[in-house]
Amino acid sequence: MDIDKLMSRPGMREYTTEQLATWVNDASQVRQLGQILQARLAAQQIEGDKPGSAKRRARKVGKRFNKVADLLQKAAAECEGLNEAYKRDVLDLPERRAKTLEKKQDRRQMRALAWAKARTVVDRSLTESAHAIAAPETAHGQPATPPQAVAPPPQYVSPQPYSLPNTGAANQPLPNITDLFPEAL
């Protein structure tokens, strides 16, 4: 087969189809041959055989034929996978890369538009704030009164404030908790 023809989509498909048909056909022939040979070996007695040894010997040989047939079928399946991998990883790769690059550029453009829009909104907000601070006038043209500071919310004060007794010296032992808070118990 011409290697240039093999490197094309129809050439690879033709090659893999040919191999697939050959190996599947070979697998079925090997399996049939194994069954025939196993049947003949099971019927053939060799001098000194014990009962059942011919059948065991036939199964061993038949098992090897079946293994060869299974391997041929797996080879046919791998050949089909070869065709798909070649299409995906070699022939379709430039098209997939072009689509990925196009999506990437679209995302970049969308991000740039979003950044521009956010920048416009921030600039407009800052401009309005600067004008409001520079010329604090109401709608009637009179100067606006500056906003008054809001008083902080009241803080919570415990209804029973406890005062700790002054211990005096620093090396004195601490009092018992029941001495400080008699109602707690």
mmCIF file of N, CA, C and O in Angstrom, residues 44-141:
data_model
loop_
_atom_site.group_PDB
_atom_site.id
_atom_site.type_symbol
_atom_site.label_atom_id
_atom_site.label_comp_id
_atom_site.label_asym_id
_atom_site.label_seq_id
_atom_site.Cartn_x
_atom_site.Cartn_y
_atom_site.Cartn_z
ATOM 1 N N GLN A 44 -8.387 -39.783 20.080
ATOM 2 C CA GLN A 44 -7.134 -40.506 19.833
ATOM 3 C C GLN A 44 -6.506 -40.948 21.139
ATOM 4 O O GLN A 44 -6.266 -40.141 22.028
ATOM 5 N N GLN A 45 -6.220 -42.220 21.236
ATOM 6 C CA GLN A 45 -5.575 -42.782 22.420
ATOM 7 C C GLN A 45 -4.097 -43.012 22.127
ATOM 8 O O GLN A 45 -3.738 -43.532 21.072
ATOM 9 N N ILE A 46 -3.258 -42.591 23.055
ATOM 10 C CA ILE A 46 -1.824 -42.821 22.933
ATOM 11 C C ILE A 46 -1.483 -43.920 23.935
ATOM 12 O O ILE A 46 -2.064 -44.002 25.017
ATOM 13 N N GLU A 47 -0.511 -44.766 23.556
ATOM 14 C CA GLU A 47 -0.154 -45.905 24.396
ATOM 15 C C GLU A 47 0.222 -45.425 25.793
ATOM 16 O O GLU A 47 1.004 -44.489 25.953
ATOM 17 N N GLY A 48 -0.344 -46.015 26.794
ATOM 18 C CA GLY A 48 -0.072 -45.704 28.190
ATOM 19 C C GLY A 48 -1.012 -44.663 28.778
ATOM 20 O O GLY A 48 -0.814 -44.197 29.901
ATOM 21 N N ASP A 49 -2.057 -44.264 28.035
ATOM 22 C CA ASP A 49 -3.009 -43.263 28.538
ATOM 23 C C ASP A 49 -3.885 -43.854 29.639
ATOM 24 O O ASP A 49 -4.270 -45.018 29.593
ATOM 25 N N LYS A 50 -4.158 -43.059 30.610
ATOM 26 C CA LYS A 50 -5.134 -43.399 31.643
ATOM 27 C C LYS A 50 -6.481 -42.884 31.180
ATOM 28 O O LYS A 50 -6.561 -42.058 30.258
ATOM 29 N N PRO A 51 -7.554 -43.320 31.828
ATOM 30 C CA PRO A 51 -8.878 -42.843 31.408
ATOM 31 C C PRO A 51 -8.988 -41.312 31.545
ATOM 32 O O PRO A 51 -8.636 -40.731 32.558
ATOM 33 N N GLY A 52 -9.440 -40.633 30.523
ATOM 34 C CA GLY A 52 -9.669 -39.192 30.540
ATOM 35 C C GLY A 52 -8.456 -38.363 30.165
ATOM 36 O O GLY A 52 -8.568 -37.151 29.997
ATOM 37 N N SER A 53 -7.285 -38.981 30.030
ATOM 38 C CA SER A 53 -6.093 -38.168 29.732
ATOM 39 C C SER A 53 -6.132 -37.635 28.306
ATOM 40 O O SER A 53 -5.610 -36.558 28.024
ATOM 41 N N ALA A 54 -6.761 -38.329 27.361
ATOM 42 C CA ALA A 54 -6.863 -37.852 25.982
ATOM 43 C C ALA A 54 -7.736 -36.589 25.927
ATOM 44 O O ALA A 54 -7.415 -35.624 25.216
ATOM 45 N N LYS A 55 -8.823 -36.582 26.701
ATOM 46 C CA LYS A 55 -9.701 -35.417 26.718
ATOM 47 C C LYS A 55 -8.995 -34.217 27.347
ATOM 48 O O LYS A 55 -9.130 -33.075 26.879
ATOM 49 N N ARG A 56 -8.211 -34.462 28.425
ATOM 50 C CA ARG A 56 -7.465 -33.367 29.063
ATOM 51 C C ARG A 56 -6.444 -32.786 28.089
ATOM 52 O O ARG A 56 -6.289 -31.575 27.976
ATOM 53 N N ARG A 57 -5.741 -33.669 27.402
ATOM 54 C CA ARG A 57 -4.729 -33.238 26.433
ATOM 55 C C ARG A 57 -5.407 -32.451 25.307
ATOM 56 O O ARG A 57 -4.910 -31.409 24.873
ATOM 57 N N ALA A 58 -6.561 -32.871 24.860
ATOM 58 C CA ALA A 58 -7.292 -32.194 23.781
ATOM 59 C C ALA A 58 -7.764 -30.804 24.236
ATOM 60 O O ALA A 58 -7.706 -29.838 23.470
ATOM 61 N N ARG A 59 -8.232 -30.721 25.505
ATOM 62 C CA ARG A 59 -8.681 -29.418 26.025
ATOM 63 C C ARG A 59 -7.520 -28.431 26.105
ATOM 64 O O ARG A 59 -7.680 -27.249 25.830
ATOM 65 N N LYS A 60 -6.330 -28.912 26.499
ATOM 66 C CA LYS A 60 -5.151 -28.041 26.576
ATOM 67 C C LYS A 60 -4.811 -27.456 25.204
ATOM 68 O O LYS A 60 -4.545 -26.267 25.065
ATOM 69 N N VAL A 61 -4.836 -28.306 24.193
ATOM 70 C CA VAL A 61 -4.520 -27.839 22.842
ATOM 71 C C VAL A 61 -5.640 -26.921 22.337
ATOM 72 O O VAL A 61 -5.373 -25.868 21.741
ATOM 73 N N GLY A 62 -6.884 -27.280 22.566
ATOM 74 C CA GLY A 62 -8.021 -26.460 22.144
ATOM 75 C C GLY A 62 -8.030 -25.101 22.822
ATOM 76 O O GLY A 62 -8.400 -24.081 22.213
ATOM 77 N N LYS A 63 -7.595 -25.085 24.090
ATOM 78 C CA LYS A 63 -7.526 -23.817 24.829
ATOM 79 C C LYS A 63 -6.551 -22.852 24.163
ATOM 80 O O LYS A 63 -6.808 -21.660 24.049
ATOM 81 N N ARG A 64 -5.420 -23.396 23.691
ATOM 82 C CA ARG A 64 -4.430 -22.556 23.006
ATOM 83 C C ARG A 64 -4.979 -22.012 21.678
ATOM 84 O O ARG A 64 -4.737 -20.861 21.327
ATOM 85 N N PHE A 65 -5.724 -22.818 20.967
ATOM 86 C CA PHE A 65 -6.325 -22.345 19.719
ATOM 87 C C PHE A 65 -7.334 -21.226 20.004
ATOM 88 O O PHE A 65 -7.396 -20.238 19.276
ATOM 89 N N ASN A 66 -8.132 -21.414 21.064
ATOM 90 C CA ASN A 66 -9.100 -20.369 21.426
ATOM 91 C C ASN A 66 -8.399 -19.076 21.831
ATOM 92 O O ASN A 66 -8.882 -17.979 21.540
ATOM 93 N N LYS A 67 -7.261 -19.208 22.506
ATOM 94 C CA LYS A 67 -6.517 -18.017 22.902
ATOM 95 C C LYS A 67 -6.011 -17.264 21.671
ATOM 96 O O LYS A 67 -6.079 -16.036 21.610
ATOM 97 N N VAL A 68 -5.515 -18.006 20.678
ATOM 98 C CA VAL A 68 -5.058 -17.383 19.431
ATOM 99 C C VAL A 68 -6.231 -16.678 18.743
ATOM 100 O O VAL A 68 -6.092 -15.553 18.259
ATOM 101 N N ALA A 69 -7.399 -17.311 18.728
ATOM 102 C CA ALA A 69 -8.573 -16.703 18.095
ATOM 103 C C ALA A 69 -8.985 -15.431 18.843
ATOM 104 O O ALA A 69 -9.326 -14.413 18.218
ATOM 105 N N ASP A 70 -8.953 -15.467 20.175
ATOM 106 C CA ASP A 70 -9.290 -14.280 20.962
ATOM 107 C C ASP A 70 -8.314 -13.134 20.686
ATOM 108 O O ASP A 70 -8.717 -11.968 20.571
ATOM 109 N N LEU A 71 -7.037 -13.475 20.585
ATOM 110 C CA LEU A 71 -6.035 -12.442 20.306
ATOM 111 C C LEU A 71 -6.228 -11.840 18.912
ATOM 112 O O LEU A 71 -6.035 -10.634 18.720
ATOM 113 N N LEU A 72 -6.617 -12.650 17.964
ATOM 114 C CA LEU A 72 -6.902 -12.122 16.625
ATOM 115 C C LEU A 72 -8.104 -11.178 16.645
ATOM 116 O O LEU A 72 -8.097 -10.135 15.983
ATOM 117 N N GLN A 73 -9.136 -11.525 17.422
ATOM 118 C CA GLN A 73 -10.292 -10.640 17.536
ATOM 119 C C GLN A 73 -9.923 -9.332 18.241
ATOM 120 O O GLN A 73 -10.381 -8.256 17.851
ATOM 121 N N LYS A 74 -9.069 -9.419 19.263
ATOM 122 C CA LYS A 74 -8.615 -8.200 19.936
ATOM 123 C C LYS A 74 -7.786 -7.341 18.988
ATOM 124 O O LYS A 74 -7.881 -6.113 19.004
ATOM 125 N N ALA A 75 -6.963 -7.983 18.162
ATOM 126 C CA ALA A 75 -6.175 -7.237 17.179
ATOM 127 C C ALA A 75 -7.083 -6.522 16.190
ATOM 128 O O ALA A 75 -6.825 -5.371 15.807
ATOM 129 N N ALA A 76 -8.164 -7.176 15.783
ATOM 130 C CA ALA A 76 -9.115 -6.538 14.875
ATOM 131 C C ALA A 76 -9.767 -5.333 15.545
ATOM 132 O O ALA A 76 -9.932 -4.275 14.927
ATOM 133 N N ALA A 77 -10.119 -5.472 16.818
ATOM 134 C CA ALA A 77 -10.722 -4.352 17.546
ATOM 135 C C ALA A 77 -9.728 -3.204 17.696
ATOM 136 O O ALA A 77 -10.079 -2.033 17.555
ATOM 137 N N GLU A 78 -8.460 -3.529 17.976
ATOM 138 C CA GLU A 78 -7.435 -2.487 18.094
ATOM 139 C C GLU A 78 -7.218 -1.788 16.755
ATOM 140 O O GLU A 78 -6.935 -0.595 16.715
ATOM 141 N N CYS A 79 -7.342 -2.523 15.679
ATOM 142 C CA CYS A 79 -7.185 -1.931 14.352
ATOM 143 C C CYS A 79 -8.314 -0.931 14.090
ATOM 144 O O CYS A 79 -8.081 0.133 13.523
ATOM 145 N N GLU A 80 -9.500 -1.251 14.514
ATOM 146 C CA GLU A 80 -10.623 -0.314 14.384
ATOM 147 C C GLU A 80 -10.374 0.918 15.256
ATOM 148 O O GLU A 80 -10.625 2.048 14.841
ATOM 149 N N GLY A 81 -9.845 0.700 16.451
ATOM 150 C CA GLY A 81 -9.490 1.823 17.323
ATOM 151 C C GLY A 81 -8.381 2.669 16.729
ATOM 152 O O GLY A 81 -8.342 3.892 16.915
ATOM 153 N N LEU A 82 -7.464 2.042 15.997
ATOM 154 C CA LEU A 82 -6.389 2.756 15.319
ATOM 155 C C LEU A 82 -6.959 3.761 14.330
ATOM 156 O O LEU A 82 -6.507 4.900 14.251
ATOM 157 N N ASN A 83 -7.951 3.341 13.573
ATOM 158 C CA ASN A 83 -8.563 4.241 12.596
ATOM 159 C C ASN A 83 -9.185 5.450 13.289
ATOM 160 O O ASN A 83 -8.995 6.593 12.864
ATOM 161 N N GLU A 84 -9.923 5.217 14.356
ATOM 162 C CA GLU A 84 -10.572 6.326 15.065
ATOM 163 C C GLU A 84 -9.550 7.246 15.716
ATOM 164 O O GLU A 84 -9.697 8.469 15.700
ATOM 165 N N ALA A 85 -8.509 6.681 16.304
ATOM 166 C CA ALA A 85 -7.470 7.509 16.920
ATOM 167 C C ALA A 85 -6.751 8.341 15.866
ATOM 168 O O ALA A 85 -6.426 9.507 16.107
ATOM 169 N N TYR A 86 -6.497 7.766 14.708
ATOM 170 C CA TYR A 86 -5.833 8.501 13.638
ATOM 171 C C TYR A 86 -6.698 9.673 13.176
ATOM 172 O O TYR A 86 -6.208 10.783 12.981
ATOM 173 N N LYS A 87 -7.990 9.424 13.018
ATOM 174 C CA LYS A 87 -8.890 10.509 12.612
ATOM 175 C C LYS A 87 -8.925 11.605 13.665
ATOM 176 O O LYS A 87 -8.811 12.795 13.351
ATOM 177 N N ARG A 88 -9.089 11.218 14.923
ATOM 178 C CA ARG A 88 -9.234 12.193 16.008
ATOM 179 C C ARG A 88 -7.942 12.957 16.277
ATOM 180 O O ARG A 88 -7.941 14.174 16.390
ATOM 181 N N ASP A 89 -6.811 12.232 16.366
ATOM 182 C CA ASP A 89 -5.566 12.845 16.820
ATOM 183 C C ASP A 89 -4.716 13.419 15.700
ATOM 184 O O ASP A 89 -3.776 14.171 15.976
ATOM 185 N N VAL A 90 -4.988 13.073 14.452
ATOM 186 C CA VAL A 90 -4.161 13.584 13.358
ATOM 187 C C VAL A 90 -4.990 14.400 12.372
ATOM 188 O O VAL A 90 -4.692 15.565 12.122
ATOM 189 N N LEU A 91 -6.028 13.798 11.827
ATOM 190 C CA LEU A 91 -6.767 14.472 10.766
ATOM 191 C C LEU A 91 -7.668 15.590 11.276
ATOM 192 O O LEU A 91 -7.757 16.652 10.646
ATOM 193 N N ASP A 92 -8.342 15.396 12.398
ATOM 194 C CA ASP A 92 -9.270 16.403 12.913
ATOM 195 C C ASP A 92 -8.613 17.406 13.851
ATOM 196 O O ASP A 92 -9.260 18.343 14.299
ATOM 197 N N LEU A 93 -7.346 17.225 14.159
ATOM 198 C CA LEU A 93 -6.665 18.086 15.134
ATOM 199 C C LEU A 93 -6.614 19.557 14.711
ATOM 200 O O LEU A 93 -6.933 20.433 15.524
ATOM 201 N N PRO A 94 -6.243 19.894 13.469
ATOM 202 C CA PRO A 94 -6.205 21.323 13.112
ATOM 203 C C PRO A 94 -7.567 22.004 13.251
ATOM 204 O O PRO A 94 -7.649 23.145 13.718
ATOM 205 N N GLU A 95 -8.624 21.307 12.893
ATOM 206 C CA GLU A 95 -9.967 21.878 13.002
ATOM 207 C C GLU A 95 -10.342 22.111 14.473
ATOM 208 O O GLU A 95 -10.885 23.156 14.823
ATOM 209 N N ARG A 96 -10.027 21.137 15.336
ATOM 210 C CA ARG A 96 -10.320 21.292 16.766
ATOM 211 C C ARG A 96 -9.516 22.435 17.373
ATOM 212 O O ARG A 96 -10.022 23.201 18.187
ATOM 213 N N ARG A 97 -8.246 22.543 16.981
ATOM 214 C CA ARG A 97 -7.417 23.636 17.498
ATOM 215 C C ARG A 97 -7.954 24.984 17.056
ATOM 216 O O ARG A 97 -7.932 25.951 17.827
ATOM 217 N N ALA A 98 -8.410 25.083 15.805
ATOM 218 C CA ALA A 98 -8.967 26.350 15.308
ATOM 219 C C ALA A 98 -10.220 26.731 16.099
ATOM 220 O O ALA A 98 -10.398 27.906 16.475
ATOM 221 N N LYS A 99 -11.080 25.757 16.386
ATOM 222 C CA LYS A 99 -12.287 26.035 17.179
ATOM 223 C C LYS A 99 -11.929 26.482 18.588
ATOM 224 O O LYS A 99 -12.531 27.411 19.131
ATOM 225 N N THR A 100 -10.939 25.834 19.196
ATOM 226 C CA THR A 100 -10.512 26.196 20.540
ATOM 227 C C THR A 100 -9.950 27.607 20.560
ATOM 228 O O THR A 100 -10.253 28.394 21.463
ATOM 229 N N LEU A 101 -9.146 27.945 19.568
ATOM 230 C CA LEU A 101 -8.572 29.285 19.491
ATOM 231 C C LEU A 101 -9.653 30.333 19.292
ATOM 232 O O LEU A 101 -9.617 31.409 19.898
ATOM 233 N N GLU A 102 -10.651 30.011 18.482
ATOM 234 C CA GLU A 102 -11.755 30.932 18.253
ATOM 235 C C GLU A 102 -12.546 31.174 19.543
ATOM 236 O O GLU A 102 -12.889 32.312 19.868
ATOM 237 N N LYS A 103 -12.810 30.110 20.288
ATOM 238 C CA LYS A 103 -13.522 30.254 21.563
ATOM 239 C C LYS A 103 -12.710 31.090 22.542
ATOM 240 O O LYS A 103 -13.255 31.927 23.265
ATOM 241 N N LYS A 104 -11.405 30.865 22.558
ATOM 242 C CA LYS A 104 -10.530 31.615 23.457
ATOM 243 C C LYS A 104 -10.558 33.106 23.111
ATOM 244 O O LYS A 104 -10.626 33.960 24.004
ATOM 245 N N GLN A 105 -10.503 33.426 21.822
ATOM 246 C CA GLN A 105 -10.544 34.823 21.408
ATOM 247 C C GLN A 105 -11.897 35.448 21.729
ATOM 248 O O GLN A 105 -11.974 36.614 22.134
ATOM 249 N N ASP A 106 -12.974 34.686 21.576
ATOM 250 C CA ASP A 106 -14.300 35.193 21.939
ATOM 251 C C ASP A 106 -14.377 35.510 23.431
ATOM 252 O O ASP A 106 -14.938 36.541 23.830
ATOM 253 N N ARG A 107 -13.815 34.623 24.267
ATOM 254 C CA ARG A 107 -13.814 34.876 25.713
ATOM 255 C C ARG A 107 -13.006 36.122 26.046
ATOM 256 O O ARG A 107 -13.404 36.916 26.893
ATOM 257 N N ARG A 108 -11.864 36.305 25.378
ATOM 258 C CA ARG A 108 -11.052 37.505 25.600
ATOM 259 C C ARG A 108 -11.821 38.764 25.247
ATOM 260 O O ARG A 108 -11.770 39.764 25.971
ATOM 261 N N GLN A 109 -12.531 38.743 24.115
ATOM 262 C CA GLN A 109 -13.314 39.904 23.707
ATOM 263 C C GLN A 109 -14.429 40.203 24.704
ATOM 264 O O GLN A 109 -14.681 41.363 25.038
ATOM 265 N N MET A 110 -15.084 39.148 25.185
ATOM 266 C CA MET A 110 -16.167 39.351 26.164
ATOM 267 C C MET A 110 -15.621 39.944 27.463
ATOM 268 O O MET A 110 -16.236 40.822 28.065
ATOM 269 N N ARG A 111 -14.457 39.441 27.908
ATOM 270 C CA ARG A 111 -13.837 39.998 29.115
ATOM 271 C C ARG A 111 -13.437 41.445 28.907
ATOM 272 O O ARG A 111 -13.628 42.275 29.793
ATOM 273 N N ALA A 112 -12.889 41.772 27.737
ATOM 274 C CA ALA A 112 -12.496 43.153 27.457
ATOM 275 C C ALA A 112 -13.712 44.069 27.468
ATOM 276 O O ALA A 112 -13.658 45.186 28.003
ATOM 277 N N LEU A 113 -14.828 43.612 26.884
ATOM 278 C CA LEU A 113 -16.058 44.406 26.904
ATOM 279 C C LEU A 113 -16.571 44.603 28.327
ATOM 280 O O LEU A 113 -17.013 45.698 28.703
ATOM 281 N N ALA A 114 -16.507 43.558 29.135
ATOM 282 C CA ALA A 114 -16.972 43.661 30.521
ATOM 283 C C ALA A 114 -16.090 44.626 31.311
ATOM 284 O O ALA A 114 -16.598 45.443 32.094
ATOM 285 N N TRP A 115 -14.767 44.549 31.102
ATOM 286 C CA TRP A 115 -13.864 45.475 31.794
ATOM 287 C C TRP A 115 -14.130 46.911 31.348
ATOM 288 O O TRP A 115 -14.137 47.835 32.183
ATOM 289 N N ALA A 116 -14.351 47.130 30.067
ATOM 290 C CA ALA A 116 -14.617 48.479 29.564
ATOM 291 C C ALA A 116 -15.919 49.027 30.151
ATOM 292 O O ALA A 116 -15.986 50.195 30.555
ATOM 293 N N LYS A 117 -16.922 48.188 30.229
ATOM 294 C CA LYS A 117 -18.207 48.616 30.787
ATOM 295 C C LYS A 117 -18.054 48.952 32.270
ATOM 296 O O LYS A 117 -18.557 49.976 32.736
ATOM 297 N N ALA A 118 -17.335 48.104 33.005
ATOM 298 C CA ALA A 118 -17.125 48.368 34.432
ATOM 299 C C ALA A 118 -16.320 49.650 34.617
ATOM 300 O O ALA A 118 -16.615 50.457 35.509
ATOM 301 N N ARG A 119 -15.304 49.856 33.792
ATOM 302 C CA ARG A 119 -14.486 51.066 33.893
ATOM 303 C C ARG A 119 -15.338 52.307 33.621
ATOM 304 O O ARG A 119 -15.210 53.332 34.299
ATOM 305 N N THR A 120 -16.238 52.233 32.637
ATOM 306 C CA THR A 120 -17.123 53.357 32.319
ATOM 307 C C THR A 120 -18.045 53.674 33.493
ATOM 308 O O THR A 120 -18.234 54.840 33.857
ATOM 309 N N VAL A 121 -18.602 52.644 34.086
ATOM 310 C CA VAL A 121 -19.504 52.848 35.232
ATOM 311 C C VAL A 121 -18.752 53.464 36.400
ATOM 312 O O VAL A 121 -19.242 54.406 37.050
ATOM 313 N N VAL A 122 -17.548 52.994 36.686
ATOM 314 C CA VAL A 122 -16.760 53.532 37.795
ATOM 315 C C VAL A 122 -16.369 54.972 37.505
ATOM 316 O O VAL A 122 -16.467 55.840 38.391
ATOM 317 N N ASP A 123 -15.941 55.266 36.281
ATOM 318 C CA ASP A 123 -15.567 56.646 35.930
ATOM 319 C C ASP A 123 -16.753 57.590 36.080
ATOM 320 O O ASP A 123 -16.619 58.695 36.626
ATOM 321 N N ARG A 124 -17.928 57.172 35.618
ATOM 322 C CA ARG A 124 -19.118 58.017 35.724
ATOM 323 C C ARG A 124 -19.482 58.246 37.193
ATOM 324 O O ARG A 124 -19.788 59.357 37.607
ATOM 325 N N SER A 125 -19.391 57.193 37.997
ATOM 326 C CA SER A 125 -19.718 57.313 39.415
ATOM 327 C C SER A 125 -18.745 58.248 40.119
ATOM 328 O O SER A 125 -19.146 59.089 40.920
ATOM 329 N N LEU A 126 -17.458 58.108 39.827
ATOM 330 C CA LEU A 126 -16.462 58.983 40.444
ATOM 331 C C LEU A 126 -16.640 60.427 40.000
ATOM 332 O O LEU A 126 -16.488 61.359 40.792
ATOM 333 N N THR A 127 -16.984 60.639 38.739
ATOM 334 C CA THR A 127 -17.214 61.999 38.242
ATOM 335 C C THR A 127 -18.408 62.630 38.941
ATOM 336 O O THR A 127 -18.351 63.793 39.375
ATOM 337 N N GLU A 128 -19.491 61.888 39.076
ATOM 338 C CA GLU A 128 -20.673 62.408 39.772
ATOM 339 C C GLU A 128 -20.351 62.739 41.222
ATOM 340 O O GLU A 128 -20.765 63.764 41.754
ATOM 341 N N SER A 129 -19.598 61.874 41.876
ATOM 342 C CA SER A 129 -19.223 62.119 43.273
ATOM 343 C C SER A 129 -18.340 63.350 43.389
ATOM 344 O O SER A 129 -18.508 64.168 44.300
ATOM 345 N N ALA A 130 -17.402 63.503 42.460
ATOM 346 C CA ALA A 130 -16.512 64.669 42.504
ATOM 347 C C ALA A 130 -17.287 65.944 42.276
ATOM 348 O O ALA A 130 -17.048 66.958 42.944
ATOM 349 N N HIS A 131 -18.250 65.944 41.353
ATOM 350 C CA HIS A 131 -19.066 67.144 41.110
ATOM 351 C C HIS A 131 -19.949 67.452 42.310
ATOM 352 O O HIS A 131 -20.149 68.626 42.638
ATOM 353 N N ALA A 132 -20.465 66.424 42.955
ATOM 354 C CA ALA A 132 -21.324 66.648 44.115
ATOM 355 C C ALA A 132 -20.528 67.235 45.276
ATOM 356 O O ALA A 132 -21.023 68.083 46.018
ATOM 357 N N ILE A 133 -19.290 66.812 45.435
ATOM 358 C CA ILE A 133 -18.457 67.339 46.525
ATOM 359 C C ILE A 133 -18.001 68.753 46.196
ATOM 360 O O ILE A 133 -17.983 69.638 47.057
ATOM 361 N N ALA A 134 -17.645 69.010 44.946
ATOM 362 C CA ALA A 134 -17.135 70.323 44.549
ATOM 363 C C ALA A 134 -18.224 71.383 44.582
ATOM 364 O O ALA A 134 -17.971 72.525 44.978
ATOM 365 N N ALA A 135 -19.429 71.093 44.195
ATOM 366 C CA ALA A 135 -20.521 72.069 44.165
ATOM 367 C C ALA A 135 -21.720 71.508 44.897
ATOM 368 O O ALA A 135 -22.666 71.035 44.283
ATOM 369 N N PRO A 136 -21.733 71.582 46.224
ATOM 370 C CA PRO A 136 -22.877 71.019 46.966
ATOM 371 C C PRO A 136 -24.078 71.957 46.937
ATOM 372 O O PRO A 136 -24.283 72.755 47.836
ATOM 373 N N GLU A 137 -24.865 71.914 45.887
ATOM 374 C CA GLU A 137 -26.068 72.734 45.781
ATOM 375 C C GLU A 137 -27.265 71.824 45.590
ATOM 376 O O GLU A 137 -27.164 70.755 45.026
ATOM 377 N N THR A 138 -28.409 72.308 46.038
ATOM 378 C CA THR A 138 -29.642 71.553 45.858
ATOM 379 C C THR A 138 -30.205 71.849 44.481
ATOM 380 O O THR A 138 -29.640 72.607 43.705
ATOM 381 N N ALA A 139 -31.335 71.293 44.189
ATOM 382 C CA ALA A 139 -31.965 71.495 42.887
ATOM 383 C C ALA A 139 -32.403 72.941 42.697
ATOM 384 O O ALA A 139 -32.557 73.410 41.586
ATOM 385 N N HIS A 140 -32.642 73.708 43.795
ATOM 386 C CA HIS A 140 -33.124 75.077 43.698
ATOM 387 C C HIS A 140 -31.975 76.079 43.602
ATOM 388 O O HIS A 140 -32.206 77.277 43.576
ATOM 389 N N GLY A 141 -30.740 75.632 43.561
ATOM 390 C CA GLY A 141 -29.605 76.526 43.430
ATOM 391 C C GLY A 141 -29.082 77.056 44.755
ATOM 392 O O GLY A 141 -28.211 77.906 44.790
#
